[in-house]
PDB file of C-alpha atoms in Angstrom:
ATOM      1  CA  UNK X 160       0.000   0.000   0.000  1.00 62.00           C
ATOM      2  CA  UNK X 161       1.128   3.523  -0.727  1.00 73.00           C
ATOM      3  CA  UNK X 162       2.243   5.339   2.372  1.00 92.00           C
ATOM      4  CA  UNK X 163       1.511   8.757   0.928  1.00 96.00           C
ATOM      5  CA  UNK X 164      -1.231   9.269  -1.638  1.00 96.00           C
ATOM      6  CA  UNK X 165      -1.794  12.425  -3.625  1.00 97.00           C
ATOM      7  CA  UNK X 166      -4.766  11.836  -5.890  1.00 96.00           C
ATOM      8  CA  UNK X 167      -4.598  15.084  -7.861  1.00 97.00           C
ATOM      9  CA  UNK X 168      -1.929  14.939 -10.556  1.00 95.00           C
ATOM     10  CA  UNK X 169      -2.809  18.479 -11.615  1.00 96.00           C
ATOM     11  CA  UNK X 170      -4.797  21.415 -10.297  1.00 96.00           C
ATOM     12  CA  UNK X 171      -5.729  24.829 -11.633  1.00 97.00           C
ATOM     13  CA  UNK X 172      -6.580  27.833  -9.509  1.00 97.00           C
ATOM     14  CA  UNK X 173      -7.235  31.446 -10.333  1.00 97.00           C
ATOM     15  CA  UNK X 174      -4.993  34.083  -8.906  1.00 97.00           C
ATOM     16  CA  UNK X 175      -6.113  35.315  -5.464  1.00 97.00           C
ATOM     17  CA  UNK X 176      -8.294  32.264  -4.912  1.00 98.00           C
ATOM     18  CA  UNK X 177      -7.637  29.558  -2.327  1.00 98.00           C
ATOM     19  CA  UNK X 178      -6.772  25.993  -3.318  1.00 98.00           C
ATOM     20  CA  UNK X 179      -6.602  22.709  -1.413  1.00 98.00           C
ATOM     21  CA  UNK X 180      -4.120  20.008  -2.332  1.00 98.00           C
ATOM     22  CA  UNK X 181      -5.033  16.586  -1.014  1.00 98.00           C
ATOM     23  CA  UNK X 182      -2.783  14.172   0.825  1.00 98.00           C
ATOM     24  CA  UNK X 183      -3.658  10.976   2.645  1.00 97.00           C
ATOM     25  CA  UNK X 184      -1.206   8.798   4.474  1.00 97.00           C
ATOM     26  CA  UNK X 185      -0.949   5.323   5.888  1.00 95.00           C
ATOM     27  CA  UNK X 186       1.026   4.393   8.969  1.00 93.00           C
ATOM     28  CA  UNK X 187       0.617   2.296  12.074  1.00 91.00           C
ATOM     29  CA  UNK X 188       3.241   4.284  13.956  1.00 90.00           C
ATOM     30  CA  UNK X 189       1.615   6.638  16.488  1.00 91.00           C
ATOM     31  CA  UNK X 190       4.479   9.084  16.108  1.00 89.00           C
ATOM     32  CA  UNK X 191       4.995  10.642  12.697  1.00 91.00           C
ATOM     33  CA  UNK X 192       5.450  13.945  10.950  1.00 92.00           C
ATOM     34  CA  UNK X 193       3.935  15.288   7.784  1.00 95.00           C
ATOM     35  CA  UNK X 194       5.650  17.751   5.484  1.00 94.00           C
ATOM     36  CA  UNK X 195       4.716  19.702   2.399  1.00 97.00           C
ATOM     37  CA  UNK X 196       7.336  20.782  -0.125  1.00 96.00           C
ATOM     38  CA  UNK X 197       7.140  22.955  -3.211  1.00 97.00           C
ATOM     39  CA  UNK X 198       9.292  22.137  -6.226  1.00 96.00           C
ATOM     40  CA  UNK X 199       9.400  24.829  -8.912  1.00 95.00           C
ATOM     41  CA  UNK X 200      10.750  24.093 -12.373  1.00 93.00           C
ATOM     42  CA  UNK X 201      14.274  24.854 -11.159  1.00 91.00           C
ATOM     43  CA  UNK X 202      14.142  21.608  -9.177  1.00 92.00           C
ATOM     44  CA  UNK X 203      14.908  22.787  -5.669  1.00 92.00           C
ATOM     45  CA  UNK X 204      12.723  21.465  -2.868  1.00 94.00           C
ATOM     46  CA  UNK X 205      11.290  24.249  -0.760  1.00 93.00           C
ATOM     47  CA  UNK X 206       9.914  23.388   2.674  1.00 91.00           C
ATOM     48  CA  UNK X 207       6.455  24.841   3.271  1.00 95.00           C
ATOM     49  CA  UNK X 208       4.911  23.452   6.415  1.00 95.00           C
ATOM     50  CA  UNK X 209       5.143  20.700   9.031  1.00 93.00           C
ATOM     51  CA  UNK X 210       2.536  18.893  11.152  1.00 95.00           C
ATOM     52  CA  UNK X 211       3.434  16.500  13.950  1.00 92.00           C
ATOM     53  CA  UNK X 212       1.108  13.641  14.804  1.00 93.00           C
ATOM     54  CA  UNK X 213       0.731  14.862  18.358  1.00 93.00           C
ATOM     55  CA  UNK X 214       0.178  18.493  17.464  1.00 92.00           C
ATOM     56  CA  UNK X 215      -3.208  19.616  18.699  1.00 90.00           C
ATOM     57  CA  UNK X 216      -3.605  22.479  16.294  1.00 94.00           C
ATOM     58  CA  UNK X 217      -3.374  22.640  12.535  1.00 96.00           C
ATOM     59  CA  UNK X 218      -0.080  24.090  11.348  1.00 96.00           C
ATOM     60  CA  UNK X 219      -0.027  27.468   9.611  1.00 97.00           C
ATOM     61  CA  UNK X 220       2.793  29.310   7.864  1.00 95.00           C
ATOM     62  CA  UNK X 221       1.762  32.540   6.221  1.00 97.00           C
ATOM     63  CA  UNK X 222      -0.521  31.711   3.292  1.00 98.00           C
ATOM     64  CA  UNK X 223      -0.074  27.983   3.885  1.00 98.00           C
ATOM     65  CA  UNK X 224      -2.144  25.979   6.309  1.00 97.00           C
ATOM     66  CA  UNK X 225      -2.447  22.283   6.848  1.00 97.00           C
ATOM     67  CA  UNK X 226      -5.867  20.731   7.345  1.00 97.00           C
ATOM     68  CA  UNK X 227      -4.891  17.813   9.569  1.00 97.00           C
ATOM     69  CA  UNK X 228      -7.609  15.210  10.090  1.00 96.00           C
ATOM     70  CA  UNK X 229      -5.926  12.474  12.049  1.00 95.00           C
ATOM     71  CA  UNK X 230      -8.828  10.020  12.144  1.00 95.00           C
ATOM     72  CA  UNK X 231      -9.131  10.202   8.370  1.00 96.00           C
ATOM     73  CA  UNK X 232      -5.342  10.175   7.944  1.00 96.00           C
ATOM     74  CA  UNK X 233      -5.389  13.206   5.762  1.00 97.00           C
ATOM     75  CA  UNK X 234      -3.114  16.235   5.717  1.00 98.00           C
ATOM     76  CA  UNK X 235      -4.345  18.573   3.025  1.00 98.00           C
ATOM     77  CA  UNK X 236      -2.436  21.722   2.154  1.00 98.00           C
ATOM     78  CA  UNK X 237      -4.455  24.902   1.791  1.00 98.00           C
ATOM     79  CA  UNK X 238      -2.905  27.811  -0.067  1.00 98.00           C
ATOM     80  CA  UNK X 239      -4.797  31.050   0.370  1.00 97.00           C
ATOM     81  CA  UNK X 240      -4.705  34.027  -1.988  1.00 97.00           C
ATOM     82  CA  UNK X 241      -2.857  32.135  -4.736  1.00 97.00           C
ATOM     83  CA  UNK X 242      -0.126  33.940  -6.614  1.00 97.00           C
ATOM     84  CA  UNK X 243       1.373  33.258 -10.019  1.00 97.00           C
ATOM     85  CA  UNK X 244       4.599  32.278  -8.276  1.00 97.00           C
ATOM     86  CA  UNK X 245       2.780  29.436  -6.560  1.00 98.00           C
ATOM     87  CA  UNK X 246       2.748  27.498  -9.831  1.00 98.00           C
ATOM     88  CA  UNK X 247       4.904  24.466  -9.110  1.00 97.00           C
ATOM     89  CA  UNK X 248       4.886  20.830  -8.147  1.00 97.00           C
ATOM     90  CA  UNK X 249       3.800  20.148  -4.563  1.00 98.00           C
ATOM     91  CA  UNK X 250       4.829  17.069  -2.632  1.00 97.00           C
ATOM     92  CA  UNK X 251       3.427  15.683   0.588  1.00 97.00           C
ATOM     93  CA  UNK X 252       5.878  13.623   2.641  1.00 96.00           C
ATOM     94  CA  UNK X 253       5.839  11.623   5.850  1.00 94.00           C
ATOM     95  CA  UNK X 254       8.448  10.744   8.411  1.00 91.00           C
ATOM     96  CA  UNK X 255       7.625   7.849  10.711  1.00 85.00           C
ATOM     97  CA  UNK X 256       8.988   7.396  14.203  1.00 74.00           C
ATOM     98  CA  UNK X 257       9.994   9.705  16.987  1.00 60.00           C
ATOM     99  CA  UNK X 258      12.023  12.821  16.426  1.00 53.00           C
ATOM    100  CA  UNK X 259      15.660  11.899  16.823  1.00 51.00           C
ATOM    101  CA  UNK X 260      15.361   8.507  15.199  1.00 52.00           C
ATOM    102  CA  UNK X 261      16.106   7.810  11.582  1.00 58.00           C
ATOM    103  CA  UNK X 262      14.004  10.334   9.783  1.00 75.00           C
ATOM    104  CA  UNK X 263      13.535   8.976   6.289  1.00 85.00           C
ATOM    105  CA  UNK X 264      10.954  10.822   4.278  1.00 91.00           C
ATOM    106  CA  UNK X 265       8.476   9.050   2.047  1.00 93.00           C
ATOM    107  CA  UNK X 266       7.087  11.254  -0.689  1.00 95.00           C
ATOM    108  CA  UNK X 267       3.797  11.223  -2.522  1.00 96.00           C
ATOM    109  CA  UNK X 268       3.612  11.415  -6.301  1.00 95.00           C
ATOM    110  CA  UNK X 269       2.982  15.130  -6.251  1.00 96.00           C
ATOM    111  CA  UNK X 270       0.401  17.595  -7.541  1.00 97.00           C
ATOM    112  CA  UNK X 271       1.203  20.099 -10.229  1.00 97.00           C
ATOM    113  CA  UNK X 272      -0.479  23.404  -9.432  1.00 98.00           C
ATOM    114  CA  UNK X 273      -1.044  25.983 -12.113  1.00 98.00           C
ATOM    115  CA  UNK X 274      -2.147  29.457 -11.084  1.00 98.00           C
ATOM    116  CA  UNK X 275      -3.984  31.361 -13.797  1.00 96.00           C
ATOM    117  CA  UNK X 276      -4.869  35.018 -14.243  1.00 94.00           C
TER     118      UNK X 276
ATOM    119  CA  UNK Q 131      16.583  28.699   6.655  1.00 65.00           C
ATOM    120  CA  UNK Q 132      19.649  26.507   6.456  1.00 74.00           C
ATOM    121  CA  UNK Q 133      21.607  26.273   3.218  1.00 90.00           C
ATOM    122  CA  UNK Q 134      22.633  23.105   1.435  1.00 95.00           C
ATOM    123  CA  UNK Q 135      24.665  23.235  -1.742  1.00 96.00           C
ATOM    124  CA  UNK Q 136      25.279  20.657  -4.429  1.00 97.00           C
ATOM    125  CA  UNK Q 137      28.012  20.537  -6.993  1.00 97.00           C
ATOM    126  CA  UNK Q 138      27.905  20.226  -9.908  1.00 97.00           C
ATOM    127  CA  UNK Q 139      24.416  21.414 -10.772  1.00 96.00           C
ATOM    128  CA  UNK Q 140      24.572  19.728 -14.142  1.00 97.00           C
ATOM    129  CA  UNK Q 141      26.908  17.113 -15.591  1.00 97.00           C
ATOM    130  CA  UNK Q 142      27.082  15.300 -18.893  1.00 97.00           C
ATOM    131  CA  UNK Q 143      29.370  12.299 -19.139  1.00 96.00           C
ATOM    132  CA  UNK Q 144      30.132   9.392 -21.394  1.00 96.00           C
ATOM    133  CA  UNK Q 145      28.904   5.918 -20.644  1.00 97.00           C
ATOM    134  CA  UNK Q 146      31.371   4.003 -18.489  1.00 96.00           C
ATOM    135  CA  UNK Q 147      32.795   6.967 -16.640  1.00 97.00           C
ATOM    136  CA  UNK Q 148      32.320   7.777 -12.969  1.00 97.00           C
ATOM    137  CA  UNK Q 149      30.744  10.955 -11.679  1.00 97.00           C
ATOM    138  CA  UNK Q 150      31.062  12.458  -8.204  1.00 97.00           C
ATOM    139  CA  UNK Q 151      28.384  14.731  -6.765  1.00 98.00           C
ATOM    140  CA  UNK Q 152      29.055  16.773  -3.634  1.00 97.00           C
ATOM    141  CA  UNK Q 153      26.509  17.818  -1.052  1.00 96.00           C
ATOM    142  CA  UNK Q 154      27.476  20.413   1.547  1.00 96.00           C
ATOM    143  CA  UNK Q 155      25.618  21.893   4.483  1.00 94.00           C
ATOM    144  CA  UNK Q 156      26.942  25.446   4.546  1.00 94.00           C
ATOM    145  CA  UNK Q 157      25.771  26.808   7.869  1.00 90.00           C
ATOM    146  CA  UNK Q 158      25.145  23.822  10.095  1.00 89.00           C
ATOM    147  CA  UNK Q 159      26.606  20.436  10.883  1.00 90.00           C
ATOM    148  CA  UNK Q 160      24.692  17.465   9.595  1.00 88.00           C
ATOM    149  CA  UNK Q 161      25.228  14.050  11.099  1.00 85.00           C
ATOM    150  CA  UNK Q 162      22.777  12.611   8.628  1.00 90.00           C
ATOM    151  CA  UNK Q 163      22.356  13.378   4.955  1.00 93.00           C
ATOM    152  CA  UNK Q 164      20.093  11.721   2.425  1.00 95.00           C
ATOM    153  CA  UNK Q 165      20.395  11.063  -1.291  1.00 96.00           C
ATOM    154  CA  UNK Q 166      17.343  10.981  -3.526  1.00 96.00           C
ATOM    155  CA  UNK Q 167      16.765  10.278  -7.160  1.00 97.00           C
ATOM    156  CA  UNK Q 168      13.992  11.823  -9.214  1.00 95.00           C
ATOM    157  CA  UNK Q 169      13.002  10.794 -12.722  1.00 91.00           C
ATOM    158  CA  UNK Q 170      11.152  13.313 -14.912  1.00 88.00           C
ATOM    159  CA  UNK Q 171       7.640  14.040 -13.704  1.00 86.00           C
ATOM    160  CA  UNK Q 172       8.019  11.574 -10.849  1.00 91.00           C
ATOM    161  CA  UNK Q 173       8.458  11.734  -7.129  1.00 93.00           C
ATOM    162  CA  UNK Q 174      11.641  11.652  -5.091  1.00 94.00           C
ATOM    163  CA  UNK Q 175      12.867   8.182  -4.275  1.00 94.00           C
ATOM    164  CA  UNK Q 176      15.241   7.770  -1.355  1.00 94.00           C
ATOM    165  CA  UNK Q 177      18.417   6.009  -2.406  1.00 95.00           C
ATOM    166  CA  UNK Q 178      20.418   5.989   0.807  1.00 94.00           C
ATOM    167  CA  UNK Q 179      20.945   7.515   4.209  1.00 92.00           C
ATOM    168  CA  UNK Q 180      24.435   8.850   4.749  1.00 89.00           C
ATOM    169  CA  UNK Q 181      25.780   8.958   8.296  1.00 86.00           C
ATOM    170  CA  UNK Q 182      28.955  10.823   9.186  1.00 84.00           C
ATOM    171  CA  UNK Q 183      31.765   8.446  10.008  1.00 83.00           C
ATOM    172  CA  UNK Q 184      29.920   5.249   9.153  1.00 85.00           C
ATOM    173  CA  UNK Q 185      28.666   3.308   6.182  1.00 88.00           C
ATOM    174  CA  UNK Q 186      25.638   4.501   4.313  1.00 91.00           C
ATOM    175  CA  UNK Q 187      22.353   2.668   4.595  1.00 92.00           C
ATOM    176  CA  UNK Q 188      20.949   1.862   1.176  1.00 94.00           C
ATOM    177  CA  UNK Q 189      17.316   1.398   0.297  1.00 93.00           C
ATOM    178  CA  UNK Q 190      16.169  -1.878  -1.158  1.00 93.00           C
ATOM    179  CA  UNK Q 191      17.005  -2.203  -4.823  1.00 94.00           C
ATOM    180  CA  UNK Q 192      19.786   0.412  -4.805  1.00 95.00           C
ATOM    181  CA  UNK Q 193      23.157  -1.009  -5.834  1.00 94.00           C
ATOM    182  CA  UNK Q 194      25.671   0.051  -3.230  1.00 93.00           C
ATOM    183  CA  UNK Q 195      28.609  -0.754  -5.491  1.00 95.00           C
ATOM    184  CA  UNK Q 196      27.207   1.467  -8.193  1.00 96.00           C
ATOM    185  CA  UNK Q 197      26.243   4.406  -5.998  1.00 97.00           C
ATOM    186  CA  UNK Q 198      29.107   4.986  -3.583  1.00 96.00           C
ATOM    187  CA  UNK Q 199      28.381   7.315  -0.710  1.00 94.00           C
ATOM    188  CA  UNK Q 200      30.971   8.878   1.556  1.00 91.00           C
ATOM    189  CA  UNK Q 201      30.087  11.137   4.481  1.00 89.00           C
ATOM    190  CA  UNK Q 202      33.561  12.176   5.509  1.00 84.00           C
ATOM    191  CA  UNK Q 203      32.679  15.200   7.597  1.00 90.00           C
ATOM    192  CA  UNK Q 204      29.715  16.825   9.273  1.00 89.00           C
ATOM    193  CA  UNK Q 205      29.277  19.164   6.338  1.00 92.00           C
ATOM    194  CA  UNK Q 206      30.057  17.028   3.304  1.00 94.00           C
ATOM    195  CA  UNK Q 207      28.601  13.922   1.728  1.00 94.00           C
ATOM    196  CA  UNK Q 208      29.503  12.680  -1.735  1.00 96.00           C
ATOM    197  CA  UNK Q 209      27.681  10.380  -4.146  1.00 97.00           C
ATOM    198  CA  UNK Q 210      29.762   8.704  -6.819  1.00 97.00           C
ATOM    199  CA  UNK Q 211      27.952   7.067  -9.697  1.00 97.00           C
ATOM    200  CA  UNK Q 212      30.414   4.455 -10.891  1.00 97.00           C
ATOM    201  CA  UNK Q 213      30.554   3.226 -14.488  1.00 96.00           C
ATOM    202  CA  UNK Q 214      27.573   5.357 -15.374  1.00 96.00           C
ATOM    203  CA  UNK Q 215      25.145   4.224 -18.069  1.00 96.00           C
ATOM    204  CA  UNK Q 216      22.317   6.065 -19.815  1.00 96.00           C
ATOM    205  CA  UNK Q 217      19.760   4.561 -17.438  1.00 95.00           C
ATOM    206  CA  UNK Q 218      21.537   6.353 -14.579  1.00 96.00           C
ATOM    207  CA  UNK Q 219      20.557   9.683 -16.114  1.00 96.00           C
ATOM    208  CA  UNK Q 220      18.380  11.395 -13.562  1.00 96.00           C
ATOM    209  CA  UNK Q 221      18.029  14.304 -11.148  1.00 96.00           C
ATOM    210  CA  UNK Q 222      19.897  13.595  -7.922  1.00 97.00           C
ATOM    211  CA  UNK Q 223      18.990  15.594  -4.826  1.00 97.00           C
ATOM    212  CA  UNK Q 224      20.633  15.529  -1.444  1.00 96.00           C
ATOM    213  CA  UNK Q 225      19.289  16.735   1.862  1.00 95.00           C
ATOM    214  CA  UNK Q 226      20.863  17.422   5.220  1.00 93.00           C
ATOM    215  CA  UNK Q 227      19.040  16.849   8.447  1.00 89.00           C
ATOM    216  CA  UNK Q 228      19.008  19.524  11.095  1.00 85.00           C
ATOM    217  CA  UNK Q 229      17.635  18.928  14.548  1.00 76.00           C
ATOM    218  CA  UNK Q 230      15.350  21.922  14.897  1.00 73.00           C
ATOM    219  CA  UNK Q 231      12.657  20.172  16.861  1.00 73.00           C
ATOM    220  CA  UNK Q 232      11.300  18.031  14.072  1.00 70.00           C
ATOM    221  CA  UNK Q 233      14.449  16.917  12.228  1.00 75.00           C
ATOM    222  CA  UNK Q 234      13.776  19.029   9.193  1.00 81.00           C
ATOM    223  CA  UNK Q 235      15.568  18.068   6.026  1.00 87.00           C
ATOM    224  CA  UNK Q 236      17.071  20.918   4.044  1.00 91.00           C
ATOM    225  CA  UNK Q 237      17.443  20.094   0.389  1.00 94.00           C
ATOM    226  CA  UNK Q 238      20.183  20.925  -2.032  1.00 95.00           C
ATOM    227  CA  UNK Q 239      19.328  22.383  -5.447  1.00 95.00           C
ATOM    228  CA  UNK Q 240      19.887  19.066  -7.187  1.00 96.00           C
ATOM    229  CA  UNK Q 241      22.262  17.720  -9.842  1.00 97.00           C
ATOM    230  CA  UNK Q 242      21.067  16.764 -13.275  1.00 96.00           C
ATOM    231  CA  UNK Q 243      23.120  13.876 -14.618  1.00 97.00           C
ATOM    232  CA  UNK Q 244      23.018  12.973 -18.294  1.00 97.00           C
ATOM    233  CA  UNK Q 245      24.922   9.920 -19.421  1.00 97.00           C
ATOM    234  CA  UNK Q 246      25.489   9.676 -23.166  1.00 96.00           C
TER     235      UNK Q 246
END
């Protein structure tokens, strides 16, 4: 079974609108972390936001927020007020185990977001 | 945020040659670095975990004799693709782990390898 599933290969959003990128995960480990990365065409991976499995509140970082629904094992990324520069590939990733242990990341297949005028 | 560099950013080589890619954490010490491979329009696949002063841990299916990893210092890990072939052409990305509360990985800009 896939550990990280991103079901939207591509998404379009109009500038200034909000968009939600879906991510579901599968783990039996009670301790895990969820990450979202942005990869523009240049190839670099840009960290956006992090959610720990024990965090009580949904993570927020500027225009990015993470809709964490633990019972449904989903960690959707919400981008508010989309900008043209948000056009990129977005990856959801998971690290299993406690902080301090081997922190391998497993990535989803990604969602390509295109922001239009 | 922390800075991780990779060198070279792009390399073209002939089949049968070896290529070395360097990954450096510029402003922090990284006990653990990771090497990923990404094919066009695909996700990142972890190749190996590089630990300073010890042998790398390779993921299943990754040939350790083909992809040599050396983590000689707390700021440098190298990946050597030995006897490269066209099927080794890919985008290779390294990351360095920093203990900032959730072991964030800071990624390098990647190296695009083309084997002719």
